Structure formats: structure tokens, C-alpha cells
Amino acid sequence: LAAWQAGRSEQAWNILMGTVLENMYRGICPGNVGMTLGFCPYRGECIRDFGDTIGIMSRTLVEGLFGIVPDAIAGEVTIRPGWPADWEHASFKHPSIRYRFDRDERTDRYVIKPAFPTPMSVNLVVAARGTGVTATVNGKPVSVENVADSIGAPRIRVQAEPEEQLQIVLNWQGDAPAAVEAPATVCAGDPLEVAIGRAELREIADPQKALAESKPGAHGFAAVAAAEPGHKTLFARVSQGDWIWWMPVEFEVRPALEIVTGYDGRQTPRHAPGQLRFRIRNNTENTIRGPVAVHVGAWQGKLDVELPANGESAELTVAPHNLLPGRHDVMIEGGGRTGAGVVVNWGATVDPAACVAVDLAPAFNDCVSKIFAPGKYTAPELPPVSLGIPDSGVGHWCRKDAYKHVNINPAGLLDRARKQGDKLTLPAGVPFHVATAAGAPNIAFVSQWKTFPEAITVPLSGRARHVYLLMAGSTHHMQSRFENGEVTVVYADGSEERLALRNPETWWPIERDYFIDDYAFRVNAARPPRVRLDNGDVYFDQTHYTRSRSVESHQISGGAATVLDLPLDPARELKELKLHATANEVVIGLMAVTLAE
């Protein structure tokens, strides 16, 4: 429905037909309008003819496909058909209105019979099929209005006064409206050529700042793609014949070279110590041959590779000196192009004697076991929403008692650390100092909830090559795919290193694991190591949860902390570490911090 409302009729039709075919024809109940499809890993195809789904399906067909939007207060009904452009016949019947559409070559005919309790005028809005048109209503010529803010295609509006029956006939003349021609992908900093056929360019709107510069022409424009990668949409306001409209120009900006690792979030990468493994993707139109420079921190090396145009290398291995476990920023240079990416290896090791624990005791403000205490989160009062979080900080609108089914118990972790001198040592050798005193605070929480501060600052000193973080907290469905918070390490000279805490790439919930597959729940990032709170075990894959359809799905008995890390510049003096919660309803906690020198 949203796609139809935005004028993206072809996209809307494809989405609708995909779900209709899957649900009504391929599913287990013919003609069903279900809540979910068979692709859902939790519920499968669930709930026959669900009322919520029937409601939005009906509205999508009426308002989207057939485009009927009544406004009784204004005394008018708009008909804006959204069916595919190649349809030649269509009809709609409802107690309040019926109409039929027929096409004969370049003539379109609409027969409309309103039956509302109060007579209403009719606004017919249709996509233009030519550069000009003549229109009649019940045989009488009428004027045609150009919908100047139309997006995707030129549209016209024909207005008709209330009648028992209306026959609106459109006779199209001239060429079909022009379509945009633009590359699907472009490298950051490279030229971008956009053509708009016979249409004339009037202006360019670039809300995403996708262009670094542009040079308009009569029938298109030349530009330079902005440096920020991602999918972009800008808009060209064009005119052709009698019409003015906005053309969306869609493309993806990619770096010329990029690091490819194949991480999918289900396993923590653990390769041979001292090694980083990755591939290089060449997004340019030219093959790059010869040495490629590789930079990992202060280490530099070279790889003699051939990078095919719009292709990838075989897997490559570099062995930087004294490699630490965790994530590493890798930069590559070759053929006059550069690229960067993060490569992870938790199979590398560090000497615990080269690590220093940061004192967090002054910042501790709670016990990790009390994160989901009932009545804990009551301010600020957010506007009521259907997926609002209960005051325990866990659950949703129909599971206010979810805290009863969530067991956060760090007894095993604390006992193990207590026996080792208040330390927990990872398999990679990283030692964490854990507060083990019975009943004493053992975590520093931050949150947008007023229960905790929004941010905390921890003093640092000396120099380090890496910082390791033992963290635990909450996140929910509503915080998926965007930043929940951030960790920032500040140097004495004011410069910073930043780790974004993003669900699901770098921020995981304390009470459960994510479900990850290659479809709706895909994660293009390395899985971080996790630490079971009930026994102190470190695990690296999706094996410690129970999959079910209930609130306990993927739940971890006792809960789990997450190990995160951030490379640092050893040449700079450290000043402080900042932890900041940026998303509503999320609690972010810091249990231990270790610097590797």
C-alpha cells in the first residue's frame, strides 16, 4: 500500500502478487489471507484469515490496486488506478462505487457509477500514455490538469461533477513519456551519466546528497557520485509535451575496492594465529593487475593479485606482525584505487601479561542480574505504541510478564572469576577483571530510560593497540538494523575511535541469541564471542539456545554477555572511554574493559 501511495505501482504489484501467490495458492489453505507466510522461521504460515491481515489486504486492493480513496468531508472521491501499465481491462464492484476500465489502442474509457449516500464529485488520476491527451466526460470536452508533483510517471487529473454515471474517455497523442537511463551501480568518486530521453531537465533534487557535483544538460545530467556507499535515490524534475513530473534516479554507490569476508553472523571467525583472511572485490569496469598494498594498523604488506572488473579475487591471507585477536581495520591500495573493511580473527592470541584492566568500580551502578526487575523502567513516558516495552524492560504489548520467563543469573561466571582472582580469561588470552563481591554492583548501565544515565565516561591512561569490552544489555525488535548506542575512545589530542553498537551486527541482547539465516534475518558481519553468565563458558556459534514459538525462543539460560573490541592507535596517549545509549528502550552495560598494549 505504501508503494502505491508513493506512486511505485510496478513495485507494489510485484510485492502484492508474490504474497498472494504464496499465501492463497501455494500455501496450505486455498484462498487464505494469513498473518505470515511459510517462509517465517518462527510461525510458518499462521492464523487463517487473520482479521488484521484481511483489513490491510482489503485496503491495499481498494486504495492501491484500484486506487479508490473517498473523502466524504470534502465531498469527493479520487480514483487513481495502480494496476500494471499493460492491463487493457479491469473492473471493480463495491456497494459504494463500481467502475470499469477498457483500452482500445490509444483510447482509455472509464465508466464510473458512484453510489455513496451523499453525491460526490470524482477525481480521476491516471498515468499519462502520451505527451498530450483530450478528455470527455459523458461526451462533453473537459480540461485536463497536470499533476505536477507526480513521481515516477507523469499523471493527469480529470475532475467530474456528481452524476449517477460517468463515462470518462481519454484519447492519447504523442510519444510515450520518457524513461530514465542510469547505471545500476557506480563507484564512489566516479562520473555518473543520467539520460532522460526526449524529456527536458528542469531541476535536480538530491535529498541524500548522493552527488558531489552535477552538470545539467538539456536531456540529462553528468555528475560525480558521492563518497558515501549505499543505495541512493535522487529526483529529476522533467517536462515533456504537456506534462511535468519527477523521475526517480536510483543507483548504488560502491567503493572502488572493498574487503569481502563472507561473515554471516552465525559463527565467530577463528583462523590461524597471526593471519587475516579476506577477498578483494573490484567494483570498477577495469581489471586491476599487479601489487596491491595492504595496511593493517602500522603494518604494511603487498599482494600480487589480479582483480577482474566487477569481480572478486580468490581468498587472500596476510600475516601482520604481532596480530591481536578481534577486529582489524584493513586498507588496500591498487591500480590507483583504495578500499577498506573490517577483518576479524578471534583465533589470534595475546599474552595476558601485555594486557591492563581498567578500573570500572566508580562507574558501576547496578547488578547485571537485576536488569529486568519489574517496575524498573517507567520514565520517560513514551507515547503509547502497540509494541511498547513493559516496565521490566523486556517483553511486548501482549507479554507484560515476559520477565518471569527470562532468567539472568551470573552466579556461574562470578564463581569462576572468583576462583581465578576475579578474572575471566578468554580462549584468545584476553583477561577481564570481573567484580565478584556478593550483592555488589558489577555493571555500568546507560540508557535513555531515566533509571540510568544516558552516558558515562571512564578515565584511561597510557597507550594501547586494542581495547576489549565485556558488555551486556538489552535490545528489541524495534531497535533492529540501526545504532542502539556507541563506544568512543578519546585520545589526549582530542581525536577519537568509535564503535557503533548496532543491532544485530555489534549489539546483542543479554537474554537470547539472534536467529540468523540467509533470507529475512541475514547479517553481513562477524558474530562476536559470547560469554554464558550461568557458567562463564565462552561460545562462538548458534548452539546455546532453544528454538520455539514462545517468548523463550532462542533464549539463553542465565543470559550471556558479549565481547566487543576496537583497534586503537598505539602512538597516541589515551584520555577516556565514553559509553552512550542513543536508542529508546535499550539498556547498555559495561562489565569489564581491558587494554592490550
Coordinates of C-alpha atoms in Angstrom, one line a residue:
L1 CA 0.0 0.0 0.0
A2 CA 2.8 2.4 0.8
A3 CA 4.4 1.7 -2.5
W4 CA 1.2 2.5 -4.3
Q5 CA 0.8 5.7 -2.3
A6 CA 4.3 6.7 -3.3
G7 CA 3.5 6.2 -7.0
R8 CA 5.6 3.0 -7.3
S9 CA 2.9 0.9 -8.9
E10 CA 5.1 -1.8 -10.6
Q11 CA 6.9 -2.4 -7.3
A12 CA 3.6 -2.6 -5.4
W13 CA 2.1 -5.0 -7.9
N14 CA 5.1 -7.4 -7.7
I15 CA 5.0 -7.4 -3.8
L16 CA 1.3 -8.0 -3.8
M17 CA 1.4 -10.8 -6.3
G18 CA 4.3 -12.5 -4.5
T19 CA 2.4 -12.7 -1.3
V20 CA -1.0 -13.6 -2.9
L21 CA 0.5 -16.5 -4.9
E22 CA 2.4 -17.8 -1.8
N23 CA -0.5 -17.4 0.6
M24 CA -3.6 -18.2 -1.4
Y25 CA -2.3 -20.7 -4.0
R26 CA 1.0 -22.3 -2.8
G27 CA 0.0 -22.3 0.9
I28 CA -1.8 -24.9 3.0
C29 CA -5.1 -23.2 2.8
P30 CA -6.5 -22.1 -0.6
G31 CA -7.6 -18.5 -0.7
N32 CA -6.2 -17.8 2.7
V33 CA -5.3 -14.3 3.9
G34 CA -2.9 -15.3 6.6
M35 CA -0.8 -13.4 9.2
T36 CA 2.5 -14.8 8.0
L37 CA 3.9 -16.8 5.0
G38 CA 5.5 -20.2 5.1
F39 CA 8.9 -18.5 5.0
C40 CA 8.6 -17.3 8.6
P41 CA 11.1 -19.4 10.6
Y42 CA 9.1 -18.9 13.9
R43 CA 5.4 -19.3 13.0
G44 CA 5.4 -20.6 9.4
E45 CA 2.1 -19.9 7.7
C46 CA 0.0 -19.0 10.6
I47 CA -3.6 -17.9 11.6
R48 CA -6.2 -18.4 8.9
D49 CA -7.9 -15.3 7.5
F50 CA -6.5 -13.2 10.3
G51 CA -8.6 -10.0 10.8
D52 CA -5.7 -7.6 10.8
T53 CA -4.4 -9.0 7.5
I54 CA -7.8 -9.1 5.9
G55 CA -8.2 -5.4 6.7
I56 CA -5.0 -4.2 5.2
M57 CA -5.3 -6.6 2.2
S58 CA -8.8 -5.1 1.5
R59 CA -7.4 -1.6 1.8
T60 CA -4.5 -2.4 -0.4
L61 CA -6.7 -3.7 -3.1
V62 CA -9.3 -0.9 -2.9
E63 CA -6.9 2.1 -2.3
G64 CA -3.8 0.7 -4.0
L65 CA -4.6 -1.5 -7.0
F66 CA -7.9 0.1 -7.9
G67 CA -7.0 3.5 -6.3
I68 CA -10.3 4.4 -4.8
V69 CA -9.9 6.9 -2.0
P70 CA -13.2 8.6 -0.8
D71 CA -13.2 11.9 1.2
A72 CA -16.8 12.3 2.2
I73 CA -16.0 15.5 4.2
A74 CA -14.6 17.2 1.1
G75 CA -17.4 15.6 -1.0
E76 CA -15.2 13.9 -3.5
V77 CA -13.7 10.5 -4.3
T78 CA -10.4 10.1 -6.0
I79 CA -9.8 7.1 -8.4
R80 CA -6.1 6.6 -9.0
P81 CA -5.6 3.1 -10.7
G82 CA -2.4 1.3 -9.7
W83 CA -2.6 -1.7 -12.0
P84 CA 0.3 -2.6 -14.3
A85 CA 0.7 -0.5 -17.4
D86 CA -0.1 -3.3 -19.8
W87 CA -3.6 -4.0 -18.5
E88 CA -6.3 -3.4 -21.1
H89 CA -9.3 -4.3 -19.0
A90 CA -10.3 -4.0 -15.3
S91 CA -13.4 -3.7 -13.2
F92 CA -14.3 -3.1 -9.6
K93 CA -17.6 -3.5 -7.8
H94 CA -18.4 -2.3 -4.3
P95 CA -21.8 -1.2 -2.7
S96 CA -20.5 2.4 -2.6
I97 CA -18.9 2.6 -6.1
R98 CA -18.2 0.5 -9.2
Y99 CA -16.2 1.2 -12.3
R100 CA -14.9 -0.5 -15.4
F101 CA -11.8 0.3 -17.5
D102 CA -11.3 -0.7 -21.1
R103 CA -8.5 0.2 -23.5
D104 CA -8.7 0.3 -27.3
E105 CA -5.3 1.1 -28.7
R106 CA -4.8 4.8 -27.7
T107 CA -8.2 5.3 -26.2
D108 CA -8.9 4.6 -22.5
R109 CA -12.5 4.5 -21.3
Y110 CA -13.7 4.6 -17.6
V111 CA -17.3 4.0 -16.7
I112 CA -17.9 5.0 -13.1
K113 CA -21.1 4.5 -11.0
P114 CA -20.9 6.1 -7.6
A115 CA -23.4 5.0 -5.0
F116 CA -22.4 6.9 -1.9
P117 CA -25.1 8.1 0.5
T118 CA -24.2 11.7 -0.5
P119 CA -23.4 12.6 -4.1
M120 CA -19.6 13.2 -4.5
S121 CA -17.5 14.6 -7.3
V122 CA -14.9 12.3 -9.0
N123 CA -11.2 13.0 -9.5
L124 CA -9.7 10.5 -11.9
V125 CA -5.9 10.5 -11.7
V126 CA -4.1 8.3 -14.2
A127 CA -0.5 7.8 -15.6
A128 CA 0.0 9.5 -18.9
R129 CA 0.4 7.3 -22.0
G130 CA 1.4 10.1 -24.4
T131 CA 2.7 13.7 -24.4
G132 CA -0.8 15.0 -24.8
V133 CA -4.4 14.0 -24.3
T134 CA -8.0 15.1 -24.9
A135 CA -10.7 14.1 -22.5
T136 CA -14.5 14.0 -22.4
V137 CA -17.0 13.4 -19.5
N138 CA -20.3 12.0 -20.7
G139 CA -19.4 13.2 -24.2
K140 CA -18.5 16.7 -23.3
P141 CA -14.9 18.0 -23.6
V142 CA -13.2 18.9 -20.3
S143 CA -9.9 20.3 -19.3
V144 CA -7.1 18.1 -18.1
E145 CA -4.8 19.1 -15.2
N146 CA -1.2 18.1 -14.9
V147 CA -0.3 16.6 -11.5
A148 CA 3.0 18.4 -11.2
D149 CA 4.2 16.6 -8.1
S150 CA 3.8 13.2 -9.6
I151 CA 6.7 10.8 -9.0
G152 CA 7.7 8.0 -11.3
A153 CA 5.5 8.9 -14.3
P154 CA 3.5 11.9 -15.5
R155 CA -0.1 11.9 -14.2
I156 CA -3.1 13.8 -15.2
R157 CA -6.3 14.7 -13.3
V158 CA -9.8 14.9 -14.8
Q159 CA -12.5 16.3 -12.5
A160 CA -16.2 15.5 -12.9
E161 CA -19.2 16.8 -11.0
P162 CA -21.5 14.3 -9.3
E163 CA -23.6 12.2 -11.7
E164 CA -25.4 8.8 -11.4
Q165 CA -23.0 7.5 -14.1
L166 CA -19.8 9.0 -15.5
Q167 CA -18.1 8.0 -18.7
I168 CA -14.6 9.5 -18.9
V169 CA -12.8 9.0 -22.2
L170 CA -9.1 9.8 -22.7
N171 CA -7.6 9.9 -26.2
W172 CA -3.8 10.0 -26.0
Q173 CA -1.5 11.7 -28.5
G174 CA 2.3 11.9 -29.0
D175 CA 5.1 9.8 -27.8
A176 CA 5.1 7.7 -24.7
P177 CA 6.7 9.6 -21.7
A178 CA 10.4 9.2 -21.5
A179 CA 12.1 6.9 -19.0
V180 CA 15.3 7.4 -17.1
E181 CA 18.5 5.7 -18.0
A182 CA 21.1 5.4 -15.3
P183 CA 23.7 2.8 -14.2
A184 CA 22.7 0.4 -11.5
T185 CA 26.0 0.9 -9.7
V186 CA 28.7 3.5 -9.7
C187 CA 32.0 3.7 -7.7
A188 CA 32.4 6.5 -5.2
G189 CA 34.1 9.4 -6.8
D190 CA 33.4 8.2 -10.4
P191 CA 31.4 10.0 -13.0
L192 CA 27.6 9.3 -13.3
E193 CA 25.7 9.8 -16.6
V194 CA 21.9 10.1 -16.5
A195 CA 19.8 10.4 -19.6
I196 CA 16.0 11.2 -19.6
G197 CA 15.2 10.5 -23.3
R198 CA 13.2 13.3 -25.0
A199 CA 12.2 14.8 -21.7
E200 CA 13.7 18.2 -20.8
L201 CA 15.5 18.6 -17.4
R202 CA 14.2 21.3 -15.2
E203 CA 15.9 20.7 -11.8
I204 CA 17.6 18.0 -9.7
A205 CA 16.6 17.2 -6.1
D206 CA 19.2 15.3 -4.2
P207 CA 17.9 14.8 -0.6
Q208 CA 20.5 12.1 0.2
K209 CA 23.4 14.2 -1.0
A210 CA 24.3 11.4 -3.5
L211 CA 26.1 13.7 -5.9
A212 CA 29.3 15.5 -5.1
E213 CA 28.7 17.8 -8.2
S214 CA 26.4 17.8 -11.2
K215 CA 26.3 19.5 -14.6
P216 CA 22.7 19.7 -16.0
G217 CA 22.1 19.2 -19.7
A218 CA 19.0 19.5 -21.9
H219 CA 18.1 15.8 -21.7
G220 CA 20.0 14.6 -18.7
F221 CA 23.0 15.4 -16.5
A222 CA 26.5 14.4 -15.7
A223 CA 27.6 14.1 -12.0
V224 CA 30.2 12.7 -9.7
A225 CA 28.9 10.1 -7.2
A226 CA 29.3 11.0 -3.6
A227 CA 31.8 9.1 -1.4
E228 CA 29.3 7.5 1.0
P229 CA 28.4 4.0 -0.2
G230 CA 24.8 2.7 -0.2
H231 CA 21.6 2.7 -2.2
K232 CA 20.7 6.2 -3.4
T233 CA 17.6 7.8 -4.9
L234 CA 17.6 11.4 -6.3
F235 CA 14.9 13.0 -8.4
A236 CA 15.0 14.8 -11.7
R237 CA 12.1 17.2 -12.4
V238 CA 11.4 16.9 -16.1
S239 CA 8.9 18.1 -18.7
Q240 CA 7.7 16.5 -22.0
G241 CA 4.8 17.7 -24.1
D242 CA 2.1 19.0 -21.7
W243 CA 3.4 17.2 -18.6
I244 CA 5.8 18.0 -15.8
W245 CA 6.8 15.3 -13.3
W246 CA 9.6 13.9 -11.1
M247 CA 11.8 11.0 -12.3
P248 CA 13.4 8.9 -9.6
V249 CA 17.0 8.1 -10.4
E250 CA 18.1 5.0 -8.4
F251 CA 21.6 3.6 -8.2
E252 CA 24.0 2.1 -5.7
V253 CA 27.3 3.8 -4.7
R254 CA 30.1 1.3 -4.0
P255 CA 33.7 1.8 -3.1
A256 CA 36.1 1.1 -6.0
L257 CA 37.7 -1.7 -3.9
E258 CA 36.3 -3.4 -0.9
I259 CA 37.1 -6.1 1.6
V260 CA 34.9 -9.2 1.3
T261 CA 34.9 -11.7 4.2
G262 CA 31.8 -13.9 3.8
Y263 CA 30.8 -13.4 7.5
D264 CA 27.2 -14.3 8.1
G265 CA 26.8 -13.7 11.8
R266 CA 26.4 -17.4 12.8
Q267 CA 30.0 -18.1 13.7
T268 CA 32.8 -16.1 15.2
P269 CA 35.8 -16.2 12.8
R270 CA 38.7 -18.1 14.4
H271 CA 41.5 -18.7 11.9
A272 CA 45.2 -19.4 12.5
P273 CA 47.0 -17.1 14.8
G274 CA 48.8 -14.2 13.1
Q275 CA 46.6 -14.4 10.0
L276 CA 43.8 -12.3 8.4
R277 CA 41.9 -13.9 5.6
F278 CA 39.7 -12.0 3.1
R279 CA 39.0 -11.4 -0.6
I280 CA 39.1 -8.1 -2.6
R281 CA 36.1 -7.1 -4.7
N282 CA 36.8 -4.8 -7.6
N283 CA 33.7 -2.7 -8.4
T284 CA 35.3 -0.8 -11.3
E285 CA 35.0 -1.5 -15.0
N286 CA 38.7 -2.2 -15.4
T287 CA 40.8 -5.3 -14.4
I288 CA 43.5 -4.4 -11.9
R289 CA 46.7 -6.3 -12.1
G290 CA 49.9 -6.1 -10.1
P291 CA 50.8 -5.5 -6.5
V292 CA 48.1 -4.3 -4.1
A293 CA 49.3 -2.6 -0.9
V294 CA 47.7 -3.8 2.4
H295 CA 47.7 -1.7 5.6
V296 CA 46.7 -3.2 9.0
G297 CA 47.5 -0.6 11.7
A298 CA 51.2 0.3 11.4
W299 CA 51.9 -2.9 9.4
Q300 CA 52.2 -2.8 5.6
G301 CA 52.5 -5.5 3.0
K302 CA 51.9 -6.3 -0.6
L303 CA 49.9 -8.9 -2.5
D304 CA 50.4 -9.7 -6.2
V305 CA 46.9 -10.3 -7.4
E306 CA 44.6 -9.9 -10.4
L307 CA 41.3 -8.3 -9.7
P308 CA 38.8 -8.9 -12.5
A309 CA 36.5 -6.0 -13.5
N310 CA 33.3 -6.2 -11.4
G311 CA 34.7 -9.3 -9.8
E312 CA 36.5 -10.8 -6.7
S313 CA 39.9 -12.2 -6.0
A314 CA 40.4 -15.6 -4.5
E315 CA 40.8 -15.7 -0.7
L316 CA 43.9 -13.9 0.4
T317 CA 46.0 -14.2 3.6
V318 CA 48.2 -11.7 5.2
A319 CA 50.3 -12.1 8.4
P320 CA 50.8 -8.8 10.2
H321 CA 53.4 -8.8 12.9
N322 CA 52.2 -9.4 16.5
L323 CA 48.5 -9.7 15.4
L324 CA 46.0 -9.3 18.2
P325 CA 42.7 -11.2 18.5
G326 CA 39.5 -9.5 17.3
R327 CA 38.6 -7.0 14.6
H328 CA 41.1 -5.1 12.4
D329 CA 40.7 -2.2 10.0
V330 CA 42.3 -3.2 6.7
M331 CA 43.0 -0.7 3.9
I332 CA 44.0 -1.7 0.4
E333 CA 45.5 0.3 -2.5
G334 CA 45.9 -0.9 -6.1
G335 CA 45.5 0.5 -9.6
G336 CA 45.1 4.0 -8.3
R337 CA 42.1 2.9 -6.2
T338 CA 41.6 2.4 -2.5
G339 CA 39.3 0.4 -0.3
A340 CA 38.8 -0.6 3.3
G341 CA 37.0 -3.1 5.5
V342 CA 37.0 -4.9 8.8
V343 CA 38.6 -8.3 9.1
V344 CA 38.1 -10.4 12.2
N345 CA 40.1 -13.3 13.7
W346 CA 39.5 -14.5 17.2
G347 CA 41.9 -17.4 16.6
A348 CA 44.8 -15.0 17.2
T349 CA 46.1 -14.8 20.8
V350 CA 47.5 -12.2 23.1
D351 CA 49.8 -12.5 26.1
P352 CA 47.7 -11.7 29.2
A353 CA 50.8 -10.1 30.7
A354 CA 50.6 -7.5 28.0
C355 CA 47.0 -6.5 29.0
V356 CA 45.9 -4.0 31.6
A357 CA 42.4 -4.0 33.2
V358 CA 40.6 -0.7 33.5
D359 CA 39.1 0.1 36.9
L360 CA 35.3 0.4 36.4
A361 CA 34.3 0.3 40.0
P362 CA 33.5 4.0 40.3
A363 CA 31.1 3.7 37.3
F364 CA 29.2 0.5 38.4
N365 CA 25.6 1.4 39.1
D366 CA 23.7 -1.9 39.2
C367 CA 23.9 -5.7 39.3
V368 CA 23.6 -7.4 35.9
S369 CA 21.1 -9.9 37.4
K370 CA 18.6 -7.0 38.1
I371 CA 18.4 -5.7 34.6
F372 CA 14.8 -6.9 34.1
A373 CA 13.4 -6.1 37.5
P374 CA 9.6 -5.3 37.3
G375 CA 8.7 -1.6 37.6
K376 CA 12.3 -0.5 36.8
Y377 CA 11.7 1.5 33.6
T378 CA 8.8 4.0 33.9
A379 CA 10.3 7.3 32.7
P380 CA 10.3 9.0 30.3
E381 CA 6.7 8.1 29.4
L382 CA 6.8 7.4 25.7
P383 CA 3.7 7.8 23.5
P384 CA 1.7 4.6 23.7
V385 CA 2.5 2.2 20.8
S386 CA 1.4 -1.4 20.2
L387 CA 5.0 -2.8 20.7
G388 CA 5.8 -0.8 23.8
I389 CA 8.2 -2.3 26.2
P390 CA 6.8 -3.3 29.7
D391 CA 8.3 -1.5 32.7
S392 CA 10.5 -4.5 33.3
G393 CA 12.4 -3.7 30.2
V394 CA 11.7 -7.0 28.4
G395 CA 8.6 -8.3 26.5
H396 CA 6.0 -6.6 24.4
W397 CA 2.4 -5.5 24.5
C398 CA 0.9 -8.9 24.9
R399 CA 3.6 -10.4 27.1
K400 CA 3.9 -8.0 30.1
D401 CA 5.0 -10.9 32.2
A402 CA 8.0 -11.8 30.0
Y403 CA 10.4 -11.1 32.8
K404 CA 9.1 -14.2 34.6
H405 CA 10.4 -16.3 31.7
V406 CA 13.8 -14.6 31.5
N407 CA 16.5 -15.9 33.8
I408 CA 19.5 -13.6 34.2
N409 CA 21.8 -15.4 36.6
P410 CA 25.6 -14.6 36.6
A411 CA 26.4 -16.9 39.6
G412 CA 28.5 -19.3 37.5
L413 CA 30.5 -16.5 35.8
L414 CA 31.2 -14.8 39.2
D415 CA 32.1 -18.1 40.9
R416 CA 34.6 -19.0 38.1
A417 CA 36.1 -15.5 38.1
R418 CA 36.3 -15.5 41.9
K419 CA 38.4 -18.8 41.8
Q420 CA 40.8 -17.1 39.3
G421 CA 41.4 -13.9 41.3
D422 CA 38.4 -12.0 40.0
K423 CA 39.5 -12.7 36.4
L424 CA 37.8 -14.3 33.3
T425 CA 40.3 -15.1 30.6
L426 CA 39.1 -15.7 27.0
P427 CA 40.5 -18.5 24.9
A428 CA 42.3 -15.8 22.9
G429 CA 44.2 -14.9 26.1
V430 CA 42.3 -11.6 26.8
P431 CA 41.8 -11.2 30.6
F432 CA 38.8 -9.4 32.1
H433 CA 38.6 -8.2 35.7
V434 CA 35.2 -9.1 37.0
A435 CA 33.6 -7.6 40.1
T436 CA 32.6 -10.7 42.2
A437 CA 31.6 -9.4 45.6
A438 CA 28.2 -10.8 46.6
G439 CA 25.4 -8.3 46.1
A440 CA 27.8 -5.5 45.0
P441 CA 27.3 -3.6 41.7
N442 CA 29.1 -5.3 38.8
I443 CA 28.0 -3.4 35.7
A444 CA 27.8 0.2 34.5
F445 CA 24.4 0.7 32.7
V446 CA 23.5 3.6 30.4
S447 CA 20.1 4.1 28.9
Q448 CA 17.6 6.7 27.6
W449 CA 15.4 5.4 30.4
K450 CA 15.9 7.8 33.3
T451 CA 16.7 4.8 35.5
F452 CA 20.3 5.2 34.4
P453 CA 22.5 8.0 33.0
E454 CA 22.4 8.5 29.2
A455 CA 26.2 8.3 29.1
I456 CA 29.2 7.5 31.3
T457 CA 32.9 8.4 31.0
V458 CA 35.7 6.2 32.2
P459 CA 39.3 7.6 32.5
L460 CA 42.1 6.0 30.5
S461 CA 45.8 6.4 30.5
G462 CA 48.9 5.2 28.7
R463 CA 48.8 3.8 25.2
A464 CA 47.3 0.6 23.7
R465 CA 46.8 -1.2 20.4
H466 CA 43.4 -2.6 21.2
V467 CA 40.6 -2.3 23.7
Y468 CA 38.4 -5.3 24.7
L469 CA 34.9 -4.8 26.2
L470 CA 32.8 -7.3 28.2
M471 CA 29.2 -5.9 27.7
A472 CA 25.7 -6.9 28.5
G473 CA 22.3 -5.2 28.0
S474 CA 19.0 -5.2 26.1
T475 CA 17.7 -4.5 22.6
H476 CA 14.5 -5.3 20.9
H477 CA 12.7 -5.8 17.5
M478 CA 12.1 -2.1 17.2
Q479 CA 15.9 -1.3 17.5
S480 CA 16.9 -3.7 14.7
R481 CA 19.1 -2.5 11.9
F482 CA 20.2 0.8 13.4
E483 CA 22.5 2.1 16.1
N484 CA 21.5 1.5 19.7
G485 CA 24.5 3.2 21.2
E486 CA 28.2 3.8 20.8
V487 CA 31.6 3.3 22.5
T488 CA 34.1 6.1 21.9
V489 CA 37.7 6.1 22.9
V490 CA 39.1 9.6 23.1
Y491 CA 42.9 10.3 22.8
A492 CA 44.7 13.1 24.7
D493 CA 44.9 15.1 21.4
G494 CA 41.1 15.1 21.1
S495 CA 40.9 12.5 18.2
E496 CA 38.6 9.5 18.6
E497 CA 38.0 5.9 17.7
R498 CA 34.3 4.9 17.6
L499 CA 32.5 1.6 17.8
A500 CA 28.8 1.7 16.8
L501 CA 26.6 -0.6 18.8
R502 CA 24.2 -1.7 16.1
N503 CA 21.5 -4.4 16.3
P504 CA 22.3 -7.1 15.1
E505 CA 25.9 -6.6 13.9
T506 CA 27.6 -5.4 17.1
W507 CA 24.9 -5.3 19.8
W508 CA 23.2 -8.5 21.1
P509 CA 20.5 -8.9 23.8
I510 CA 21.6 -10.4 27.1
E511 CA 18.7 -12.9 27.3
R512 CA 18.9 -14.5 23.9
D513 CA 20.7 -15.1 20.6
Y514 CA 19.5 -13.8 17.3
F515 CA 18.0 -16.1 14.8
I516 CA 20.1 -15.7 11.6
D517 CA 19.6 -17.2 8.2
D518 CA 20.2 -16.2 4.6
Y519 CA 16.8 -14.6 4.0
A520 CA 14.9 -12.1 6.1
F521 CA 17.4 -12.4 9.0
R522 CA 20.7 -12.0 7.2
V523 CA 23.7 -10.5 9.0
N524 CA 26.7 -9.4 7.0
A525 CA 29.0 -9.2 10.0
A526 CA 31.2 -11.4 12.1
R527 CA 29.5 -12.9 15.2
P528 CA 31.1 -11.6 18.4
P529 CA 32.2 -14.1 21.1
R530 CA 29.6 -14.5 23.8
V531 CA 30.0 -15.5 27.5
R532 CA 27.5 -17.6 29.3
L533 CA 26.6 -15.9 32.6
D534 CA 25.5 -19.1 34.3
N535 CA 28.9 -20.9 33.9
G536 CA 31.4 -18.5 32.4
D537 CA 31.8 -20.5 29.2
V538 CA 32.8 -18.6 26.0
Y539 CA 31.0 -19.8 22.9
F540 CA 31.3 -18.9 19.2
D541 CA 28.3 -20.1 17.3
Q542 CA 24.5 -20.6 17.4
T543 CA 24.3 -23.7 19.6
H544 CA 23.2 -22.4 23.0
Y545 CA 19.5 -21.6 22.5
T546 CA 16.2 -23.4 22.3
R547 CA 14.2 -22.5 19.2
S548 CA 10.4 -22.3 19.8
R549 CA 7.4 -20.2 19.0
S550 CA 7.1 -18.7 22.5
V551 CA 8.8 -15.9 24.4
E552 CA 11.6 -18.4 25.3
S553 CA 12.7 -18.7 21.6
H554 CA 16.4 -18.5 21.3
Q555 CA 16.7 -17.8 25.0
I556 CA 19.9 -18.4 26.8
S557 CA 19.6 -19.9 30.3
G558 CA 21.2 -17.5 32.7
G559 CA 21.8 -14.9 30.0
A560 CA 25.0 -14.0 28.1
A561 CA 27.5 -11.2 27.9
T562 CA 29.0 -10.1 24.6
V563 CA 32.7 -9.5 23.9
L564 CA 33.4 -6.5 21.6
D565 CA 36.7 -4.9 20.7
L566 CA 38.1 -1.9 18.9
P567 CA 41.6 -1.3 17.3
L568 CA 43.5 1.7 18.7
D569 CA 46.4 3.9 17.6
P570 CA 49.4 2.9 19.9
A571 CA 51.2 6.2 19.0
R572 CA 48.6 8.3 20.8
E573 CA 48.1 8.9 24.5
L574 CA 44.7 7.7 25.8
K575 CA 42.3 10.0 27.7
E576 CA 38.9 8.4 28.3
L577 CA 36.3 5.9 27.2
K578 CA 32.7 7.0 26.7
L579 CA 29.6 4.8 26.6
H580 CA 26.4 6.4 25.2
A581 CA 22.9 4.9 24.8
T582 CA 21.2 6.5 21.8
A583 CA 18.1 4.4 21.1
N584 CA 14.9 4.5 23.2
E585 CA 14.1 1.5 25.4
V586 CA 17.6 0.0 25.2
V587 CA 19.9 -0.6 28.2
I588 CA 23.6 -0.9 27.5
G589 CA 26.1 -2.2 30.1
L590 CA 29.8 -2.4 30.6
M591 CA 31.1 -5.2 32.9
A592 CA 34.9 -5.0 32.1
V593 CA 37.4 -3.2 29.9
T594 CA 40.9 -4.4 29.1
L595 CA 43.6 -2.6 27.1
A596 CA 46.2 -4.6 25.1
E597 CA 49.5 -2.7 25.0

